[in-house]
Amino acid sequence: MKRGFAVAVRARGGRGRGTPANPAADPAATDPAGSEGSVPRRLLAVATRLFAEKGFDRTSVQEIVDTAGVTKGAMYHYFDSKDDLLAEIYTRVLRMQMTRLERIASGPGAVSERLGEAAADVVVTSIANLDDTTIFFRSLHQLSARKQREVRNERRRYHELFRSMVIEGQQAGVFTDRVPADIVVDFYFGSVHHLSTWYRPEGEWSATDVGGHYARLLLDALRPGAPQT
């Protein structure tokens, strides 16, 4: 197997069957709140469960704090609103993915190896945190316009760094330039965001399997001389 296609991630909530443990892949590992029992961690865990069970709009702040066993004052010490909780559920995953992408992009190896590793990594980490990302995308439209802009700006930073590796390979002649890098990135991440509609952890393929397949499809499509339609 080529370098970069085996990605180690600790799955959350049973996602990512068959992937080895790696604390760096867990958003909690980069959460400054600290231990498993910290107030922010409890609030996020409870909010994630309630949003999944009842929906964002039908879950009240009072229900969240009662279930988490904290006061509203404690919640508002860490989060300004229910919107902030929803945004944090997703952005903590995105921050973890950005940290990993920065390491991959600046690391050693040919650009094709680095892009392959990055392509597999975003699939594996998305599957490992599939509940969080699914809840967020289902409820994104219910966030305030300001909060939506903030989240989209964070996601754009990730896509731009990924795109820079595509451009690097195109300029070096390693990847075909017949398809603009922007379209390559939009197409690839469209398929990543679609994972929640079909991936099942109890199914035939592990998260690592799927990540490897996605990465190979991307690199094959970018190979100079590959059939173009």
CSV table of C-alpha atoms in Angstrom, one decimal:
chain,number,residue,atom,x,y,z
A,1,MET,CA,0.0,0.0,0.0
A,2,LYS,CA,1.3,3.4,-0.9
A,3,ARG,CA,2.4,5.8,1.8
A,4,GLY,CA,-0.4,8.0,3.0
A,5,PHE,CA,-3.3,5.6,2.3
A,6,ALA,CA,-3.2,4.0,5.8
A,7,VAL,CA,-4.6,6.5,8.2
A,8,ALA,CA,-4.8,5.8,11.9
A,9,VAL,CA,-7.8,7.3,13.6
A,10,ARG,CA,-9.7,6.7,16.8
A,11,ALA,CA,-13.4,6.4,15.9
A,12,ARG,CA,-16.1,8.2,17.9
A,13,GLY,CA,-19.4,6.5,18.5
A,14,GLY,CA,-18.5,3.2,16.8
A,15,ARG,CA,-17.6,4.9,13.5
A,16,GLY,CA,-14.5,3.9,11.5
A,17,ARG,CA,-14.5,0.1,12.1
A,18,GLY,CA,-11.0,-1.4,12.0
A,19,THR,CA,-9.0,1.8,12.3
A,20,PRO,CA,-6.3,1.9,15.0
A,21,ALA,CA,-6.4,4.3,17.9
A,22,ASN,CA,-4.8,7.7,17.5
A,23,PRO,CA,-5.7,10.4,20.0
A,24,ALA,CA,-4.7,13.1,17.6
A,25,ALA,CA,-7.7,12.3,15.4
A,26,ASP,CA,-10.1,12.8,18.2
A,27,PRO,CA,-11.3,16.4,18.5
A,28,ALA,CA,-11.2,16.0,22.3
A,29,ALA,CA,-7.4,15.6,22.0
A,30,THR,CA,-7.1,19.2,20.9
A,31,ASP,CA,-9.8,20.5,23.2
A,32,PRO,CA,-8.4,23.0,25.7
A,33,ALA,CA,-11.2,22.2,28.0
A,34,GLY,CA,-9.2,19.1,29.2
A,35,SER,CA,-10.6,16.0,30.8
A,36,GLU,CA,-13.6,13.9,29.8
A,37,GLY,CA,-15.6,15.3,32.6
A,38,SER,CA,-15.0,19.0,31.9
A,39,VAL,CA,-18.1,21.2,31.6
A,40,PRO,CA,-17.6,22.1,27.9
A,41,ARG,CA,-17.0,18.5,27.0
A,42,ARG,CA,-20.2,17.4,28.8
A,43,LEU,CA,-22.2,20.2,27.2
A,44,LEU,CA,-21.0,19.3,23.8
A,45,ALA,CA,-21.6,15.5,24.3
A,46,VAL,CA,-25.1,16.2,25.6
A,47,ALA,CA,-25.9,18.7,22.8
A,48,THR,CA,-24.7,16.3,20.1
A,49,ARG,CA,-27.0,13.5,21.5
A,50,LEU,CA,-30.0,15.8,21.9
A,51,PHE,CA,-29.6,17.4,18.5
A,52,ALA,CA,-29.4,14.0,17.0
A,53,GLU,CA,-32.5,12.7,18.8
A,54,LYS,CA,-34.7,15.7,18.7
A,55,GLY,CA,-33.3,18.1,16.2
A,56,PHE,CA,-31.6,21.4,16.8
A,57,ASP,CA,-34.7,23.5,16.8
A,58,ARG,CA,-36.6,21.3,19.2
A,59,THR,CA,-33.8,21.1,21.8
A,60,SER,CA,-33.9,23.9,24.4
A,61,VAL,CA,-31.0,25.3,26.3
A,62,GLN,CA,-32.7,24.3,29.6
A,63,GLU,CA,-32.8,20.7,28.4
A,64,ILE,CA,-29.2,20.7,27.5
A,65,VAL,CA,-28.0,22.1,30.9
A,66,ASP,CA,-30.4,19.9,32.9
A,67,THR,CA,-29.1,16.8,31.1
A,68,ALA,CA,-25.5,17.8,31.4
A,69,GLY,CA,-26.0,18.6,35.1
A,70,VAL,CA,-24.8,22.2,35.0
A,71,THR,CA,-26.4,25.6,35.3
A,72,LYS,CA,-27.2,28.0,32.5
A,73,GLY,CA,-24.6,30.3,34.0
A,74,ALA,CA,-22.0,27.6,33.6
A,75,MET,CA,-23.0,27.0,30.0
A,76,TYR,CA,-22.9,30.7,29.1
A,77,HIS,CA,-19.5,30.9,30.6
A,78,TYR,CA,-18.2,28.8,27.7
A,79,PHE,CA,-20.8,29.2,25.0
A,80,ASP,CA,-22.8,32.4,24.2
A,81,SER,CA,-25.7,30.5,22.7
A,82,LYS,CA,-27.1,27.3,21.4
A,83,ASP,CA,-25.8,28.3,18.0
A,84,ASP,CA,-22.3,28.3,19.5
A,85,LEU,CA,-22.7,24.7,20.7
A,86,LEU,CA,-23.8,23.6,17.3
A,87,ALA,CA,-21.0,25.4,15.6
A,88,GLU,CA,-18.4,24.0,18.0
A,89,ILE,CA,-19.6,20.4,17.4
A,90,TYR,CA,-18.4,20.8,13.8
A,91,THR,CA,-15.5,23.2,14.1
A,92,ARG,CA,-13.7,21.2,16.7
A,93,VAL,CA,-13.6,18.4,14.1
A,94,LEU,CA,-12.5,20.8,11.4
A,95,ARG,CA,-9.7,22.2,13.6
A,96,MET,CA,-8.4,18.7,14.2
A,97,GLN,CA,-8.6,18.0,10.4
A,98,MET,CA,-6.8,21.3,9.7
A,99,THR,CA,-4.0,20.5,12.1
A,100,ARG,CA,-3.5,17.1,10.4
A,101,LEU,CA,-3.6,18.7,6.9
A,102,GLU,CA,-1.0,21.3,7.8
A,103,ARG,CA,1.3,18.5,9.0
A,104,ILE,CA,0.7,16.5,5.8
A,105,ALA,CA,1.0,19.4,3.4
A,106,SER,CA,4.3,20.6,4.9
A,107,GLY,CA,5.8,17.1,5.3
A,108,PRO,CA,8.2,15.2,3.2
A,109,GLY,CA,7.4,13.2,0.1
A,110,ALA,CA,6.3,13.8,-3.4
A,111,VAL,CA,3.2,15.9,-3.9
A,112,SER,CA,1.2,12.9,-5.1
A,113,GLU,CA,2.0,11.0,-1.9
A,114,ARG,CA,1.0,14.0,0.3
A,115,LEU,CA,-2.2,14.6,-1.6
A,116,GLY,CA,-3.1,10.9,-1.4
A,117,GLU,CA,-2.5,11.0,2.4
A,118,ALA,CA,-4.5,14.1,2.8
A,119,ALA,CA,-7.4,12.8,0.6
A,120,ALA,CA,-7.5,9.6,2.7
A,121,ASP,CA,-7.2,11.4,6.0
A,122,VAL,CA,-10.2,13.7,5.5
A,123,VAL,CA,-12.3,10.6,4.7
A,124,VAL,CA,-11.2,8.6,7.7
A,125,THR,CA,-11.5,11.5,10.1
A,126,SER,CA,-14.9,12.4,8.7
A,127,ILE,CA,-16.2,8.9,9.2
A,128,ALA,CA,-14.7,8.8,12.7
A,129,ASN,CA,-16.7,11.8,13.6
A,130,LEU,CA,-19.7,11.2,11.3
A,131,ASP,CA,-22.4,11.8,13.9
A,132,ASP,CA,-21.0,15.3,14.6
A,133,THR,CA,-20.6,16.4,11.0
A,134,THR,CA,-24.0,15.0,10.0
A,135,ILE,CA,-25.8,16.9,12.8
A,136,PHE,CA,-24.1,20.1,11.8
A,137,PHE,CA,-24.8,19.9,8.1
A,138,ARG,CA,-28.4,19.0,8.8
A,139,SER,CA,-28.8,22.1,11.0
A,140,LEU,CA,-26.4,24.6,9.3
A,141,HIS,CA,-29.2,26.6,7.9
A,142,GLN,CA,-30.5,27.3,11.4
A,143,LEU,CA,-27.4,29.1,12.6
A,144,SER,CA,-27.2,32.9,12.5
A,145,ALA,CA,-25.8,34.4,9.3
A,146,ARG,CA,-22.7,35.5,11.2
A,147,LYS,CA,-22.0,32.1,12.6
A,148,GLN,CA,-22.5,30.5,9.2
A,149,ARG,CA,-20.0,32.8,7.7
A,150,GLU,CA,-17.5,32.0,10.5
A,151,VAL,CA,-17.8,28.3,9.9
A,152,ARG,CA,-17.6,28.6,6.1
A,153,ASN,CA,-14.5,30.7,6.4
A,154,GLU,CA,-12.8,28.0,8.5
A,155,ARG,CA,-13.8,25.3,6.0
A,156,ARG,CA,-12.5,27.5,3.2
A,157,ARG,CA,-9.1,27.6,4.8
A,158,TYR,CA,-9.0,23.8,4.8
A,159,HIS,CA,-10.1,23.6,1.1
A,160,GLU,CA,-7.6,26.2,0.0
A,161,LEU,CA,-4.7,24.3,1.6
A,162,PHE,CA,-5.9,21.1,0.0
A,163,ARG,CA,-6.2,22.9,-3.3
A,164,SER,CA,-2.6,24.3,-3.0
A,165,MET,CA,-1.3,20.7,-3.2
A,166,VAL,CA,-3.4,20.1,-6.4
A,167,ILE,CA,-1.9,23.2,-7.9
A,168,GLU,CA,1.6,22.3,-6.8
A,169,GLY,CA,1.2,18.9,-8.7
A,170,GLN,CA,-0.3,20.6,-11.7
A,171,GLN,CA,2.6,23.1,-12.0
A,172,ALA,CA,5.1,20.3,-11.6
A,173,GLY,CA,3.4,18.3,-14.3
A,174,VAL,CA,2.6,15.5,-11.9
A,175,PHE,CA,-1.2,16.1,-12.2
A,176,THR,CA,-3.2,17.0,-15.3
A,177,ASP,CA,-4.2,20.7,-15.5
A,178,ARG,CA,-7.1,20.0,-17.9
A,179,VAL,CA,-9.4,20.3,-14.9
A,180,PRO,CA,-9.1,23.5,-12.7
A,181,ALA,CA,-8.0,22.9,-9.2
A,182,ASP,CA,-11.1,24.6,-7.8
A,183,ILE,CA,-13.3,22.1,-9.5
A,184,VAL,CA,-11.1,19.2,-8.4
A,185,VAL,CA,-11.5,20.3,-4.8
A,186,ASP,CA,-15.3,21.0,-5.0
A,187,PHE,CA,-15.9,17.6,-6.6
A,188,TYR,CA,-13.8,15.7,-4.1
A,189,PHE,CA,-15.3,17.3,-1.0
A,190,GLY,CA,-18.8,16.9,-2.4
A,191,SER,CA,-18.2,13.2,-2.3
A,192,VAL,CA,-16.7,13.4,1.3
A,193,HIS,CA,-19.7,15.4,2.5
A,194,HIS,CA,-22.0,12.7,1.0
A,195,LEU,CA,-20.5,10.0,3.2
A,196,SER,CA,-23.2,10.3,5.8
A,197,THR,CA,-25.9,9.3,3.4
A,198,TRP,CA,-24.5,5.8,2.7
A,199,TYR,CA,-21.6,4.8,5.1
A,200,ARG,CA,-22.4,2.4,7.8
A,201,PRO,CA,-19.8,1.3,10.4
A,202,GLU,CA,-21.2,-2.2,10.4
A,203,GLY,CA,-20.8,-2.5,6.7
A,204,GLU,CA,-18.2,-4.2,4.5
A,205,TRP,CA,-15.6,-1.5,4.4
A,206,SER,CA,-13.7,0.1,7.2
A,207,ALA,CA,-13.0,3.9,7.3
A,208,THR,CA,-9.5,3.2,6.2
A,209,ASP,CA,-10.7,1.1,3.2
A,210,VAL,CA,-13.0,3.9,2.0
A,211,GLY,CA,-10.3,6.5,2.5
A,212,GLY,CA,-7.8,4.5,0.4
A,213,HIS,CA,-10.4,4.0,-2.3
A,214,TYR,CA,-11.3,7.7,-2.4
A,215,ALA,CA,-7.6,8.7,-2.5
A,216,ARG,CA,-6.8,6.4,-5.4
A,217,LEU,CA,-9.8,7.6,-7.3
A,218,LEU,CA,-8.6,11.2,-6.9
A,219,LEU,CA,-5.0,10.4,-7.9
A,220,ASP,CA,-6.1,8.3,-10.9
A,221,ALA,CA,-8.3,11.1,-12.1
A,222,LEU,CA,-5.4,13.6,-11.8
A,223,ARG,CA,-2.9,11.4,-13.5
A,224,PRO,CA,-1.6,13.0,-16.8
A,225,GLY,CA,-3.0,11.1,-19.7
A,226,ALA,CA,-6.0,9.8,-17.7
A,227,PRO,CA,-9.2,9.7,-19.9
A,228,GLN,CA,-11.1,13.0,-19.8
A,229,THR,CA,-14.7,13.5,-20.6
